């Protein structure tokens, strides 16, 4: 194969919207810096392939090491929720009763996150947003924004983590 053949084949492959192009360093750095807002967008259903930053963020959060770390954070949340409340004021007030009531869903979420199967970015982002957003039903601060229970929101994330679901949105 000569250079002309190679470059035309490569151009066709890279022009395919289903081929993930290697990310640029600036995209990865910006995606890391804007992680929370990009996670919100992914959790809301924005297609990862709709922008370079969303694609870079999605690629990062679906990696198995990142998913295992997120699962560990959910496990830690359960351990903290089980502790007896102390007299001192917690820096982040948790809704321990809601967390413990959702324990079966949290266990299933952890299982899905740690499975060595590919999963969609939307489910990983949803699990991350529930854990990090102060308006999430996990926290007692401003949790009144969502009328849905923590268990219901976790079930949505779990459904998005089903390995049988398509990993990329259909165009």
Short mmCIF file of C-alpha atoms in Angstrom, two decimals:
data_model
loop_
_atom_site.label_atom_id
_atom_site.label_comp_id
_atom_site.label_asym_id
_atom_site.label_seq_id
_atom_site.Cartn_x
_atom_site.Cartn_y
_atom_site.Cartn_z
CA UNK A 1 0.00 0.00 0.00
CA UNK A 2 1.49 3.35 -1.00
CA UNK A 3 1.13 6.62 0.92
CA UNK A 4 -1.78 7.86 -1.22
CA UNK A 5 -3.76 4.67 -0.54
CA UNK A 6 -3.04 4.85 3.19
CA UNK A 7 -4.04 8.49 3.58
CA UNK A 8 -7.32 8.09 1.69
CA UNK A 9 -8.20 5.00 3.74
CA UNK A 10 -7.30 6.81 6.94
CA UNK A 11 -9.38 9.86 5.96
CA UNK A 12 -12.40 7.65 5.36
CA UNK A 13 -11.98 5.88 8.69
CA UNK A 14 -11.54 9.11 10.65
CA UNK A 15 -14.51 10.71 8.89
CA UNK A 16 -16.78 7.94 10.16
CA UNK A 17 -18.87 9.37 13.05
CA UNK A 18 -18.78 5.99 14.83
CA UNK A 19 -14.96 5.98 15.02
CA UNK A 20 -13.67 7.67 18.15
CA UNK A 21 -10.80 9.91 17.22
CA UNK A 22 -7.85 10.22 19.53
CA UNK A 23 -8.36 13.16 21.88
CA UNK A 24 -6.15 16.16 21.96
CA UNK A 25 -4.38 17.03 25.19
CA UNK A 26 -6.18 20.37 25.43
CA UNK A 27 -9.55 18.62 25.09
CA UNK A 28 -8.68 16.18 27.88
CA UNK A 29 -7.46 18.98 30.16
CA UNK A 30 -10.52 21.14 29.53
CA UNK A 31 -12.81 18.14 30.02
CA UNK A 32 -11.17 17.44 33.36
CA UNK A 33 -11.46 21.08 34.47
CA UNK A 34 -15.13 21.25 33.45
CA UNK A 35 -15.90 17.74 34.69
CA UNK A 36 -18.92 18.55 36.86
CA UNK A 37 -20.77 20.49 34.17
CA UNK A 38 -19.91 17.92 31.49
CA UNK A 39 -21.12 15.13 33.78
CA UNK A 40 -24.40 17.02 34.21
CA UNK A 41 -24.77 17.20 30.42
CA UNK A 42 -23.94 13.52 29.92
CA UNK A 43 -26.32 12.50 32.71
CA UNK A 44 -29.06 14.57 31.06
CA UNK A 45 -28.62 12.55 27.88
CA UNK A 46 -26.38 14.71 25.71
CA UNK A 47 -24.58 12.48 23.21
CA UNK A 48 -20.87 12.11 24.05
CA UNK A 49 -20.03 12.32 20.37
CA UNK A 50 -21.76 15.71 20.04
CA UNK A 51 -18.65 17.64 21.12
CA UNK A 52 -14.95 17.05 21.64
CA UNK A 53 -15.15 17.94 25.33
CA UNK A 54 -18.10 15.62 25.99
CA UNK A 55 -16.29 12.85 24.10
CA UNK A 56 -13.12 13.39 26.13
CA UNK A 57 -15.05 13.40 29.41
CA UNK A 58 -17.05 10.31 28.46
CA UNK A 59 -13.89 8.46 27.49
CA UNK A 60 -12.35 9.27 30.87
CA UNK A 61 -15.30 8.38 33.09
CA UNK A 62 -16.13 5.05 31.45
CA UNK A 63 -12.66 3.63 32.03
CA UNK A 64 -12.74 0.73 34.49
CA UNK A 65 -10.34 2.35 37.00
CA UNK A 66 -12.52 5.48 37.16
CA UNK A 67 -15.70 3.41 37.53
CA UNK A 68 -14.10 1.35 40.32
CA UNK A 69 -13.14 4.56 42.12
CA UNK A 70 -16.71 5.87 41.77
CA UNK A 71 -18.07 2.57 43.12
CA UNK A 72 -15.71 2.90 46.09
CA UNK A 73 -17.14 6.34 46.80
CA UNK A 74 -20.67 4.87 46.86
CA UNK A 75 -19.49 2.13 49.24
CA UNK A 76 -17.94 4.78 51.48
CA UNK A 77 -21.19 6.74 51.46
CA UNK A 78 -23.04 3.66 52.74
CA UNK A 79 -20.50 3.19 55.54
CA UNK A 80 -20.82 6.84 56.59
CA UNK A 81 -24.63 6.68 56.49
CA UNK A 82 -24.59 3.63 58.81
CA UNK A 83 -22.56 5.39 61.51
CA UNK A 84 -24.45 6.77 64.46
CA UNK A 85 -24.91 10.51 64.15
CA UNK A 86 -22.35 12.41 66.15
CA UNK A 87 -22.95 15.51 68.21
CA UNK A 88 -20.70 17.58 66.04
CA UNK A 89 -22.10 19.11 62.88
CA UNK A 90 -21.06 17.24 59.76
CA UNK A 91 -19.37 19.37 57.09
CA UNK A 92 -21.73 17.84 54.52
CA UNK A 93 -25.13 16.86 55.93
CA UNK A 94 -26.22 13.50 54.54
CA UNK A 95 -29.73 12.11 54.33
CA UNK A 96 -28.71 8.86 56.01
CA UNK A 97 -32.24 7.43 56.06
CA UNK A 98 -32.65 7.97 52.30
CA UNK A 99 -29.21 6.49 51.63
CA UNK A 100 -29.89 3.40 53.74
CA UNK A 101 -33.33 2.97 52.18
CA UNK A 102 -31.64 2.96 48.77
CA UNK A 103 -28.95 0.46 49.81
CA UNK A 104 -30.13 -2.34 47.46
CA UNK A 105 -30.00 0.06 44.52
CA UNK A 106 -26.59 1.35 45.63
CA UNK A 107 -25.30 -2.24 45.81
CA UNK A 108 -26.59 -2.92 42.30
CA UNK A 109 -25.03 0.32 41.05
CA UNK A 110 -21.68 -0.65 42.55
CA UNK A 111 -21.91 -4.07 40.90
CA UNK A 112 -22.62 -2.51 37.49
CA UNK A 113 -19.85 0.06 37.84
CA UNK A 114 -17.23 -2.55 38.72
CA UNK A 115 -18.21 -5.09 36.06
CA UNK A 116 -15.47 -5.41 33.42
CA UNK A 117 -17.97 -4.76 30.63
CA UNK A 118 -18.29 -1.60 28.56
CA UNK A 119 -21.01 0.76 29.76
CA UNK A 120 -22.44 4.02 28.49
CA UNK A 121 -21.19 7.34 29.79
CA UNK A 122 -24.70 8.51 30.66
CA UNK A 123 -25.06 6.00 33.51
CA UNK A 124 -21.60 6.69 34.92
CA UNK A 125 -22.21 10.42 34.77
CA UNK A 126 -25.61 10.04 36.46
CA UNK A 127 -24.02 8.03 39.29
CA UNK A 128 -21.34 10.68 39.68
CA UNK A 129 -23.79 13.60 39.66
CA UNK A 130 -25.94 11.96 42.35
CA UNK A 131 -22.86 11.66 44.53
CA UNK A 132 -21.40 15.14 43.93
CA UNK A 133 -24.31 17.52 43.34
CA UNK A 134 -25.32 19.33 46.56
CA UNK A 135 -28.93 19.36 45.29
CA UNK A 136 -28.92 15.55 45.05
CA UNK A 137 -31.25 13.54 47.34
CA UNK A 138 -28.05 12.22 49.00
CA UNK A 139 -27.63 15.50 50.87
CA UNK A 140 -30.02 17.26 53.19
CA UNK A 141 -28.98 20.77 52.21
CA UNK A 142 -31.01 21.67 49.13
CA UNK A 143 -32.39 18.25 48.23
CA UNK A 144 -35.93 19.53 47.82
CA UNK A 145 -35.35 20.31 44.14
CA UNK A 146 -36.10 16.76 42.98
CA UNK A 147 -39.42 15.15 43.86
CA UNK A 148 -37.95 11.72 42.96
CA UNK A 149 -36.38 9.48 45.58
CA UNK A 150 -32.72 8.54 45.64
CA UNK A 151 -33.66 4.92 44.87
CA UNK A 152 -35.60 6.01 41.76
CA UNK A 153 -32.72 8.13 40.49
CA UNK A 154 -30.29 5.29 41.15
CA UNK A 155 -32.50 2.93 39.15
CA UNK A 156 -32.29 5.34 36.20
CA UNK A 157 -28.49 5.27 36.41
CA UNK A 158 -28.48 1.48 36.74
CA UNK A 159 -30.60 1.14 33.58
CA UNK A 160 -28.12 3.34 31.72
CA UNK A 161 -25.28 1.07 32.91
CA UNK A 162 -26.84 -2.01 31.34
CA UNK A 163 -24.13 -3.49 29.09
CA UNK A 164 -26.84 -4.54 26.61
CA UNK A 165 -27.68 -0.87 25.88
CA UNK A 166 -25.97 0.79 22.89
CA UNK A 167 -22.82 2.65 23.94
CA UNK A 168 -23.33 5.46 21.45
CA UNK A 169 -26.47 7.33 20.48
CA UNK A 170 -27.94 6.60 17.09
CA UNK A 171 -27.73 9.56 14.74
#
